[in-house]
Every structure is written in C-alpha cells, then in structure tokens.
Backbone as CSV, one residue per row, in Angstrom:
resi,resn,N_x,N_y,N_z,CA_x,CA_y,CA_z,C_x,C_y,C_z
1,MET,167.374,-36.372,62.600,168.463,-37.355,61.955,168.397,-37.595,60.700
2,ASP,166.985,-37.805,60.124,166.500,-37.976,58.940,166.797,-36.896,57.836
3,TYR,166.908,-35.740,58.471,167.440,-34.409,57.567,168.881,-34.585,57.540
4,ILE,169.590,-35.036,58.207,170.949,-35.109,58.182,171.255,-36.119,57.037
5,LYS,170.639,-37.229,57.227,170.717,-38.301,56.154,170.455,-37.737,54.678
6,GLN,169.271,-37.032,54.568,169.061,-36.463,53.365,170.043,-35.478,52.997
7,ALA,170.573,-34.719,53.675,171.611,-33.784,53.321,172.754,-34.557,52.987
8,PHE,173.194,-35.605,53.409,174.349,-36.193,53.145,173.882,-37.080,51.867
9,GLY,172.651,-37.455,51.824,172.457,-37.976,50.234,172.423,-37.194,49.196
10,LEU,172.151,-35.851,49.434,172.050,-34.844,48.406,173.703,-34.616,47.891
11,VAL,174.591,-34.595,48.820,175.981,-34.503,48.637,176.538,-35.515,47.733
12,VAL,176.211,-36.658,48.222,176.885,-37.808,47.705,176.231,-38.194,46.242
13,SER,175.129,-37.848,46.029,174.411,-38.093,44.918,174.826,-37.605,43.457
14,GLY,175.917,-36.600,43.631,176.560,-35.915,42.569,175.460,-35.173,41.805
15,ASP,174.501,-34.629,42.478,173.504,-33.859,41.688,174.322,-32.618,41.093
16,ARG,174.212,-32.369,39.864,174.878,-31.270,39.100,174.522,-29.741,39.560
17,GLU,173.127,-29.761,39.866,172.728,-28.468,40.270,173.353,-28.157,41.602
18,LEU,173.133,-28.863,42.503,173.686,-28.802,43.726,175.042,-28.392,43.913
19,TRP,175.791,-29.203,43.333,177.510,-28.740,43.238,177.443,-27.409,42.663
20,GLN,176.968,-27.101,41.724,176.985,-25.752,41.054,176.664,-24.673,41.978
21,ILE,175.503,-24.909,42.839,175.110,-24.013,43.736,176.301,-23.655,44.855
22,ILE,176.720,-24.784,45.403,177.793,-24.819,46.387,178.850,-23.874,45.904
23,ALA,179.506,-24.372,44.428,180.585,-23.708,44.082,180.382,-22.285,44.043
24,THR,179.177,-21.847,43.438,178.654,-20.431,43.304,178.744,-19.724,44.672
25,THR,178.402,-20.466,45.710,178.126,-19.820,47.090,179.588,-19.734,47.518
26,LEU,180.520,-20.522,47.400,181.790,-20.377,47.739,182.764,-19.384,47.205
27,VAL,182.443,-19.140,45.564,183.205,-18.255,45.040,182.814,-16.758,45.387
28,MET,181.481,-16.744,45.434,180.952,-15.386,45.934,181.304,-15.012,47.164
29,SER,181.317,-15.916,48.161,181.827,-15.584,49.589,182.935,-15.430,49.631
30,PHE,183.954,-16.223,48.881,185.483,-16.008,49.077,185.831,-14.592,48.373
31,PHE,185.308,-14.263,47.403,185.790,-12.788,46.826,185.181,-11.719,47.582
32,SER,183.863,-11.792,47.819,183.464,-10.579,48.759,184.037,-10.484,49.970
33,THR,184.364,-11.448,50.716,185.117,-11.521,51.986,186.487,-10.779,51.743
34,SER,187.012,-11.512,50.847,188.753,-10.990,50.478,188.525,-9.450,50.090
35,VAL,187.777,-8.944,49.055,187.710,-7.609,48.954,187.287,-6.659,49.864
36,SER,186.353,-7.357,50.849,185.967,-6.519,51.938,187.117,-6.342,52.993
37,ALA,187.893,-7.396,53.223,189.076,-7.468,54.209,190.209,-6.451,53.644
38,LEU,190.322,-6.585,52.265,191.383,-5.797,51.646,191.013,-4.357,51.784
39,ILE,189.782,-4.056,51.916,189.425,-2.664,51.976,189.347,-2.072,53.429
40,GLY,188.349,-3.083,54.130,188.103,-2.566,55.524,189.128,-2.725,56.535
41,ILE,190.059,-3.730,56.402,191.121,-3.938,57.509,192.089,-2.544,57.413
42,PRO,192.617,-2.199,56.321,193.422,-1.165,56.302,192.830,0.185,56.786
43,CYS,191.637,0.410,56.193,190.786,1.610,56.657,190.491,1.654,58.263
44,GLY,190.147,0.288,58.646,189.972,0.292,60.045,191.266,0.581,60.961
45,ILE,192.429,0.252,60.381,193.608,0.382,61.182,194.011,1.770,61.112
46,ALA,193.825,2.491,59.792,194.070,3.844,59.843,193.329,4.708,60.704
47,ILE,191.901,4.272,60.882,190.926,5.045,61.865,191.290,4.841,63.293
48,GLY,191.504,3.560,63.400,191.414,3.189,64.949,192.926,3.481,65.736
49,LYS,194.086,3.663,64.726,195.295,3.971,65.601,195.606,5.412,66.029
50,ARG,194.924,6.353,65.425,194.915,7.814,65.823,193.819,8.358,66.176
51,GLU,193.960,9.535,66.895,192.785,10.388,67.138,192.840,11.693,66.268
52,PHE,191.624,11.999,65.756,191.477,13.139,64.925,190.091,13.693,64.872
53,LYS,190.042,14.792,64.443,188.728,15.659,64.251,187.684,14.841,63.345
54,GLY,186.625,14.552,63.891,185.574,13.921,63.026,185.808,12.309,63.162
55,LYS,186.533,11.796,64.101,186.591,10.220,64.095,185.297,9.782,64.574
56,GLY,184.773,10.330,65.560,183.556,9.973,66.398,182.472,9.931,65.160
57,VAL,182.317,10.921,64.336,181.312,10.831,63.142,181.576,9.641,62.231
58,ILE,182.810,9.501,61.967,183.084,8.485,61.063,182.744,7.008,61.657
59,MET,183.128,6.839,62.980,182.593,5.713,63.617,181.280,5.433,63.759
60,ARG,180.477,6.472,64.068,178.860,6.536,64.142,178.583,6.245,62.561
61,ILE,179.008,6.609,61.570,178.351,6.313,60.279,178.823,4.792,60.021
62,LEU,180.094,4.215,60.429,180.398,2.789,60.231,179.306,2.054,60.963
63,ASN,179.157,2.343,62.221,178.189,1.534,63.122,176.759,1.482,62.545
64,THR,176.531,2.662,61.914,175.156,2.625,61.265,175.173,1.860,60.043
65,LEU,176.252,1.749,59.257,176.086,0.985,57.958,176.242,-0.479,58.475
66,MET,176.750,-0.904,59.662,176.977,-2.188,60.054,175.436,-2.669,60.083
67,GLY,174.550,-2.016,60.207,173.086,-2.458,60.418,172.313,-2.285,59.255
68,LEU,173.087,-1.842,57.972,172.414,-1.699,56.619,171.563,-3.007,56.381
69,PRO,170.135,-2.713,56.006,169.489,-3.799,55.520,169.983,-4.489,54.390
70,PRO,170.244,-5.823,54.093,170.682,-6.134,52.902,169.720,-5.971,51.584
71,VAL,168.703,-5.657,51.625,167.802,-5.529,50.545,167.986,-3.971,50.213
72,VAL,168.322,-3.146,51.093,168.633,-1.798,50.629,169.907,-1.709,49.985
73,ALA,170.878,-2.431,50.644,172.245,-2.497,49.620,171.975,-3.079,48.370
74,GLY,171.122,-4.116,48.394,170.940,-4.749,46.782,170.198,-3.832,46.112
75,LEU,169.229,-2.916,46.471,168.596,-1.973,45.761,169.510,-0.918,45.327
76,LEU,170.220,-0.415,46.010,171.164,0.635,45.693,172.207,0.098,44.637
77,VAL,172.655,-1.200,44.744,173.548,-1.646,43.812,172.691,-1.921,42.442
78,PHE,171.586,-2.278,42.592,170.606,-2.548,41.359,170.423,-1.397,40.762
79,LEU,169.971,-0.088,41.422,169.800,1.220,40.521,171.181,1.615,39.966
80,LEU,172.213,1.371,40.567,173.548,1.698,39.773,173.954,1.034,38.539
81,PHE,173.620,-0.347,38.615,174.154,-1.269,37.518,172.920,-1.723,36.522
82,ARG,171.671,-1.359,36.751,170.647,-1.512,35.899,171.040,-1.171,34.613
83,ALA,170.272,-1.482,33.459,170.699,-0.976,31.975,170.716,0.378,31.963
84,VAL,169.434,1.105,32.705,169.517,2.688,32.474,170.332,3.290,33.666
85,GLY,170.919,2.589,34.446,171.597,3.100,35.497,172.964,3.729,35.225
86,PRO,173.625,4.323,36.009,174.835,5.167,35.615,176.090,4.204,35.559
87,LEU,175.987,2.962,35.787,177.118,2.023,35.567,176.372,0.793,34.783
88,GLY,175.355,1.187,34.130,174.610,-0.029,33.302,175.465,-0.438,32.267
89,SER,176.450,0.360,31.597,177.255,-0.074,30.523,178.048,-1.240,30.932
90,PHE,178.456,-1.518,32.063,179.211,-2.634,32.372,178.707,-4.088,32.312
91,HIS,177.295,-4.080,32.163,176.477,-5.072,31.877,176.709,-6.354,32.935
92,LEU,176.568,-5.895,34.207,176.933,-7.047,35.108,175.565,-7.431,35.980
93,MET,174.638,-6.821,35.599,173.275,-7.327,36.415,173.213,-8.799,36.285
94,PHE,172.604,-9.410,37.152,172.269,-11.058,37.342,173.597,-11.845,36.974
95,SER,174.533,-11.451,37.540,175.834,-12.380,37.539,176.594,-12.439,38.841
96,VAL,177.490,-13.434,39.013,178.225,-13.411,40.336,178.900,-12.170,40.555
97,PRO,179.749,-11.551,39.523,180.385,-10.263,40.013,179.399,-9.134,40.723
98,ILE,178.216,-8.911,40.284,177.362,-7.934,40.875,176.893,-8.681,42.307
99,MET,176.801,-9.733,42.398,176.492,-10.360,43.771,177.736,-10.080,44.733
100,VAL,178.932,-10.067,44.300,180.061,-9.781,44.770,180.077,-8.189,45.296
101,ILE,179.706,-7.661,44.530,179.729,-6.129,44.695,178.730,-5.684,45.691
102,ALA,177.507,-6.540,45.687,176.525,-5.986,46.753,176.870,-6.560,48.191
103,GLN,177.601,-7.792,48.073,178.294,-8.259,49.319,179.221,-7.379,49.934
104,VAL,180.167,-6.834,49.189,181.157,-6.073,49.599,180.537,-4.863,50.231
105,THR,179.475,-4.283,49.682,178.835,-3.200,50.123,178.197,-3.455,51.610
106,LEU,177.985,-4.491,51.837,177.413,-5.012,53.169,178.397,-5.234,54.214
107,ILE,179.495,-6.037,53.693,180.614,-6.418,54.683,181.620,-5.461,54.871
108,THR,182.155,-4.514,53.967,183.268,-3.773,54.399,182.956,-2.913,55.599
109,PRO,181.816,-2.122,55.674,181.578,-1.492,56.861,181.827,-2.238,58.165
110,VAL,181.129,-3.525,58.133,181.388,-4.296,59.513,182.874,-4.680,59.656
111,ILE,183.572,-5.045,58.716,185.140,-5.350,58.970,185.901,-4.030,59.340
112,CYS,185.332,-2.862,58.693,186.132,-1.520,58.825,185.893,-1.040,60.388
113,SER,184.732,-1.180,60.598,184.233,-0.620,62.012,184.837,-1.505,63.204
114,LEU,184.890,-2.891,63.018,185.321,-3.978,64.145,186.689,-3.744,64.068
115,SER,187.615,-3.617,62.912,188.954,-3.317,63.099,189.194,-2.063,63.764
116,ALA,188.566,-1.030,63.308,189.019,0.224,63.971,188.784,0.160,65.704
117,SER,187.741,-0.565,66.122,187.493,-0.864,67.590,188.769,-1.536,68.151
118,ALA,188.969,-2.626,67.520,190.095,-3.664,67.937,191.415,-2.951,67.957
119,VAL,191.908,-2.120,67.065,193.081,-1.398,66.921,192.913,-0.283,67.810
120,GLY,191.876,0.427,68.193,191.702,1.561,68.979,192.095,1.109,70.341
121,GLU,191.582,-0.146,70.887,191.864,-0.668,72.200,193.157,-0.866,72.281
122,ARG,193.909,-1.572,71.427,195.271,-1.808,71.603,196.231,-0.599,71.539
123,THR,195.698,0.302,70.693,196.609,1.661,70.657,196.674,2.132,72.021
124,ARG,195.688,2.489,72.700,195.572,3.237,74.011,196.581,2.347,75.064
125,SER,196.643,1.158,74.927,197.408,0.424,75.835,198.745,0.241,75.438
126,MET,199.226,0.443,74.171,200.660,0.224,73.957,201.267,1.449,73.512
127,SER,200.479,2.551,73.092,201.357,3.646,72.294,202.215,4.257,73.323
128,GLU,201.744,4.498,74.741,202.911,5.298,75.409,204.206,4.446,75.597
129,THR,203.960,3.257,75.675,205.245,2.463,76.054,206.088,2.185,75.006
130,ALA,205.422,2.334,73.770,206.144,2.235,72.452,206.774,3.556,72.234
131,GLN,206.458,4.657,72.577,206.846,5.874,72.324,208.153,6.181,73.304
132,GLY,207.832,5.708,74.567,208.791,5.595,75.537,210.118,4.830,75.181
133,MET,209.944,3.818,74.441,211.064,2.875,73.966,211.619,3.340,72.728
134,GLY,211.016,4.553,72.044,211.567,5.028,70.802,211.256,4.250,69.516
135,ILE,210.368,3.657,69.497,209.886,2.782,68.366,209.370,3.620,67.514
136,SER,209.645,3.488,66.205,208.974,4.338,65.244,207.614,3.799,64.873
137,ARG,207.092,4.901,64.207,205.448,4.773,63.977,205.052,3.481,63.223
138,ILE,206.261,3.204,62.165,205.880,2.084,61.203,205.946,0.733,61.944
139,LYS,206.980,0.564,62.809,207.094,-0.568,63.754,205.991,-0.658,64.730
140,GLN,205.551,0.398,65.157,204.434,0.550,66.099,203.090,0.019,65.350
141,THR,202.836,0.300,64.156,201.880,-0.178,63.284,201.994,-1.675,63.133
142,GLY,203.274,-2.132,62.909,203.392,-3.603,62.675,203.102,-4.397,63.940
143,LEU,203.565,-3.788,65.219,203.414,-4.458,66.312,201.988,-4.474,66.569
144,MET,201.077,-3.466,66.375,199.576,-3.350,66.769,198.922,-4.238,65.889
145,ILE,199.290,-4.559,64.674,198.741,-5.458,63.799,199.075,-6.942,64.249
146,GLY,200.235,-7.193,64.767,200.695,-8.414,65.341,199.569,-8.658,66.570
147,GLU,199.625,-7.677,67.407,198.889,-7.853,68.594,197.215,-8.180,68.410
148,CYS,196.903,-7.741,67.069,195.264,-7.623,66.935,195.264,-8.723,65.983
149,SER,196.154,-9.376,65.425,195.959,-10.373,64.474,194.875,-11.535,64.771
150,SER,194.780,-11.766,65.982,193.673,-12.877,66.295,192.262,-12.171,66.109
151,GLN,192.053,-10.969,66.600,190.901,-10.411,66.391,190.535,-9.982,64.991
152,LEU,191.568,-9.742,64.245,191.364,-9.553,62.859,190.996,-10.856,62.158
153,VAL,191.640,-11.788,62.280,191.083,-13.227,61.760,189.613,-13.492,62.190
154,GLY,189.454,-13.298,63.293,187.880,-13.458,63.886,186.975,-12.500,63.062
155,ILE,187.392,-11.090,63.013,186.526,-10.336,62.205,186.502,-10.735,60.633
156,VAL,187.296,-11.192,60.091,187.123,-11.768,58.691,186.274,-12.929,58.485
157,LEU,186.383,-13.750,59.552,185.528,-14.940,59.643,183.969,-14.426,59.904
158,MET,183.882,-13.372,60.565,182.450,-12.923,60.850,182.074,-12.367,59.452
159,GLY,182.921,-11.645,58.790,182.457,-11.175,57.462,182.091,-12.259,56.531
160,PHE,182.891,-13.379,56.414,182.593,-14.580,55.801,181.085,-15.104,56.228
161,GLY,180.933,-15.074,57.454,179.673,-15.798,57.877,178.441,-14.946,57.424
162,ARG,178.585,-13.513,57.276,177.567,-12.667,56.814,177.271,-12.891,55.410
163,SER,178.541,-13.040,54.529,178.420,-13.299,53.250,177.647,-14.471,52.794
164,ILE,178.190,-15.490,53.397,177.559,-17.087,53.155,175.913,-16.926,53.426
165,ALA,175.701,-16.192,54.484,174.433,-16.347,54.951,173.352,-15.327,54.528
166,GLU,173.629,-14.503,53.614,172.872,-13.218,53.087,172.143,-13.955,52.129
167,VAL,170.909,-13.255,51.905,169.987,-13.773,50.732,169.378,-12.488,50.257
168,GLY,168.889,-11.311,50.938,168.220,-10.380,50.269,168.928,-9.679,49.186
169,ALA,170.140,-9.244,49.319,170.876,-8.468,48.433,171.120,-9.468,46.956
170,VAL,171.742,-10.614,47.453,172.062,-11.521,46.253,170.961,-11.852,45.376
171,SER,169.939,-12.050,45.997,168.791,-12.557,45.369,168.040,-11.318,44.390
172,LEU,168.195,-9.928,44.868,167.800,-8.921,44.102,168.815,-8.656,42.758
173,VAL,170.019,-8.610,43.117,170.736,-8.312,42.139,171.159,-9.457,41.133
174,GLY,171.142,-10.725,41.852,171.544,-11.964,41.152,170.543,-12.604,40.371
175,GLY,169.144,-12.349,40.884,168.192,-12.993,40.193,167.738,-14.537,40.530
176,ASN,168.679,-15.142,41.241,168.488,-16.766,41.621,168.235,-17.562,40.212
177,ILE,169.169,-17.067,39.291,169.046,-18.019,38.092,169.689,-19.175,38.204
178,GLN,168.901,-20.443,37.646,169.456,-21.714,37.803,170.768,-21.836,37.090
179,PHE,171.851,-22.589,37.581,172.953,-22.696,36.981,173.618,-21.639,36.674
180,LYS,173.378,-20.570,37.290,174.174,-19.200,37.082,174.498,-18.406,38.420
181,THR,173.340,-17.857,39.025,173.571,-17.098,40.067,172.907,-17.502,41.398
182,ARG,172.310,-19.008,41.451,171.679,-19.512,42.392,172.631,-19.965,43.390
183,VAL,172.630,-19.540,44.831,173.352,-19.845,45.891,172.590,-20.557,46.809
184,MET,173.199,-20.961,48.086,172.501,-21.857,49.001,171.349,-21.214,49.547
185,THR,171.694,-19.928,50.053,170.703,-19.271,50.753,169.254,-19.103,49.512
186,THR,169.528,-18.620,48.529,168.336,-18.377,47.518,167.910,-19.778,47.147
187,ALA,168.583,-20.773,46.997,167.925,-22.123,46.828,167.144,-22.497,47.929
188,ILE,167.613,-22.296,49.259,166.666,-22.706,50.408,165.375,-21.873,50.268
189,LEU,165.514,-20.509,50.052,164.270,-19.773,49.904,163.325,-20.288,48.929
190,LEU,164.003,-20.570,47.863,163.009,-21.217,46.727,162.547,-22.491,47.115
191,GLU,163.109,-23.423,47.721,162.616,-24.748,48.039,161.478,-24.508,49.083
192,ALA,161.751,-23.554,49.962,160.723,-23.301,50.965,159.483,-22.864,50.419
193,ASN,159.707,-21.963,49.505,158.425,-21.269,48.691,157.643,-22.283,47.983
194,LYS,158.280,-23.339,47.381,157.767,-24.450,46.682,157.118,-25.345,47.749
195,GLY,157.176,-25.253,48.923,156.797,-26.216,49.957,157.634,-27.584,50.254
196,ASN,158.684,-27.351,49.539,159.812,-28.546,49.838,160.456,-28.432,51.160
197,PHE,159.938,-28.381,52.312,160.734,-27.981,53.484,161.821,-29.125,53.899
198,ASP,161.515,-30.252,53.416,162.602,-31.201,53.882,164.023,-30.830,53.187
199,LYS,163.665,-30.601,51.803,164.990,-30.233,50.916,165.565,-28.934,51.481
200,ALA,164.833,-27.996,51.689,165.122,-26.611,52.159,166.042,-26.981,53.602
201,LEU,165.484,-27.549,54.438,166.046,-27.949,55.697,167.418,-28.548,55.275
202,ALA,167.492,-29.471,54.498,168.625,-30.353,54.166,169.712,-29.380,53.470
203,LEU,169.265,-28.496,52.592,170.339,-27.380,52.233,170.988,-26.511,53.215
204,GLY,169.916,-26.290,54.175,170.391,-25.468,55.330,171.367,-26.083,56.023
205,ILE,171.331,-27.504,56.370,172.171,-28.163,57.187,173.604,-28.185,56.345
206,ILE,173.598,-28.270,54.966,174.808,-28.355,54.287,175.584,-26.980,54.299
207,LEU,174.583,-26.060,54.215,175.138,-24.588,54.440,175.882,-24.420,55.861
208,MET,175.328,-24.699,56.800,175.867,-24.860,58.187,177.254,-25.701,58.220
209,LEU,177.195,-26.729,57.636,178.457,-27.668,57.576,179.632,-27.080,56.732
210,ILE,179.190,-26.384,55.563,180.272,-25.537,54.864,180.866,-24.457,55.853
211,SER,180.125,-23.748,56.446,180.505,-22.804,57.450,181.414,-23.281,58.484
212,LEU,181.045,-24.419,59.091,181.838,-25.092,60.023,183.216,-25.524,59.639
213,VAL,183.128,-25.988,58.441,184.379,-26.371,57.857,185.487,-25.108,57.713
214,VAL,184.907,-24.153,57.098,185.757,-22.845,56.951,186.254,-22.407,58.338
215,ASN,185.361,-22.477,59.256,185.705,-21.829,60.558,186.914,-22.777,61.257
216,ALA,186.726,-24.128,60.903,187.477,-25.158,61.629,188.847,-24.990,60.862
217,ALA,188.807,-24.858,59.552,190.181,-24.615,58.855,190.864,-23.336,59.373
218,ALA,189.974,-22.387,59.693,190.736,-20.950,60.132,191.124,-20.864,61.502
219,TYR,190.710,-21.850,62.470,190.755,-21.969,63.915,192.286,-22.195,64.338
220,PRO,193.021,-23.051,63.583,194.424,-23.113,63.932,195.148,-21.796,63.557
221,VAL,195.007,-21.007,62.627,195.593,-19.811,62.202,195.227,-18.854,63.331
222,LYS,193.852,-18.718,63.807,193.529,-17.741,64.803,194.074,-18.073,66.164
223,ARG,194.313,-19.560,66.420,194.869,-19.903,67.703,196.160,-19.603,67.778
224,LYS,197.078,-19.884,66.707,198.458,-19.504,66.646,198.712,-18.097,66.830
225,ARG,197.949,-17.334,66.123,198.046,-15.778,66.385,198.062,-15.361,67.825
C-alpha cells in the first residue's frame, strides 16, 4: 500500500522529469504500435487468407522473429544507424525516432504472425460458404476482417504491451538520456541500479496503471467488435 501511495505522490507532485518520461513512453509506444499495425496487419491478412508455396517457410520465419531478443534487435538497428553505419547520415541515434524504429523491428513480426494465424482460421471456415454464395474476393476479405476484428484489436493491444514494457532495445539505441530518451522501463532500471528500489517499484506501478488505462479504453471497442 505504501508503494501505491508513493506512486500516486510521484504523479501528483508535478515532477517535470516524471511527466517527460511518461510522455516519451506514450509517444514511443503509440507510434511504434501504430506503424507495426499498419505494416503487420495487412501483411498478415495477405499471408493468412490464401495458400501458396512457401507459406509454411514464411510462417516459421515470422514465428522465429516473434522470439527475437530485444537487445539483438536494438544491436541491428544500432549498427545500421550509428555514425559510420549505412544509414548513419540520417543522424537518428539516441533519439525517440530511432527507438520507434527498434520497437517496430520487434513488434511487426508479432502482429504479422498472429494476424496471419487469426485470418487463416477464419478463412478455412468461411471460404467455401462465401464462394458458394458467389461473394467476390474483395467482399470476402472485408467480411473476414470484420469477423477477425476483435482478435485484431487484441493483437494490436498485445503489440502495445510489448512496446511499453520493452527495455533492452530502447536502452541501447536511445541511450536513456534524461529529458530526451528516458522512458518508464529505462527509468525503472536506472533507479534499481542506483539502489532506489522504492522509487523503481513506484515507477513500475505507474507503468502498469498506464497499461491498464490503455487496455480499459480499448476494451469497449474490442467488445463491440
């Protein structure tokens, strides 16, 4: 109970650094989840709704990438965008955009693979009926998306959960710079390393509350679908 009071005290204290950390966390998580969904869901639908040669290989690769260690993804992005890297001319290192790129690298395979699995299950159950009724492929795709919309919302929320809870990749490419790239997870790690376990746990509670609020806000949409 004391930790909850401390977390509440941190929020209401108006601490500038804390609010900057929360804002950076939300911006990074929102954009990384949105970009990953815009890429992953269409690709997942395209893969899941039809059978083709090599589909099994693609799904195995996606399933493997779902378990990609965050530090490995962060290292790959770091090597690409460092000053002497092939994309170093963009000068994105230790910024929020590079953190978003690292998160997209992690989240997109998750969303794509889960979307393909969800659509694939629906396709097998409704394709024969739709073809028998003479429904066009475009309308079949629309119906399929409507049938899977609840699962797709859940998949996006899962992607958001991974984004907001990730620490390895964002710490590597973002640098955990105060008032610039520090987010909730890297702040928790920093406070724990300093021995401020009370503050670290309070920050953890705030992070969980943020996730709870986002999921609660999305729940009516998911339920309606």
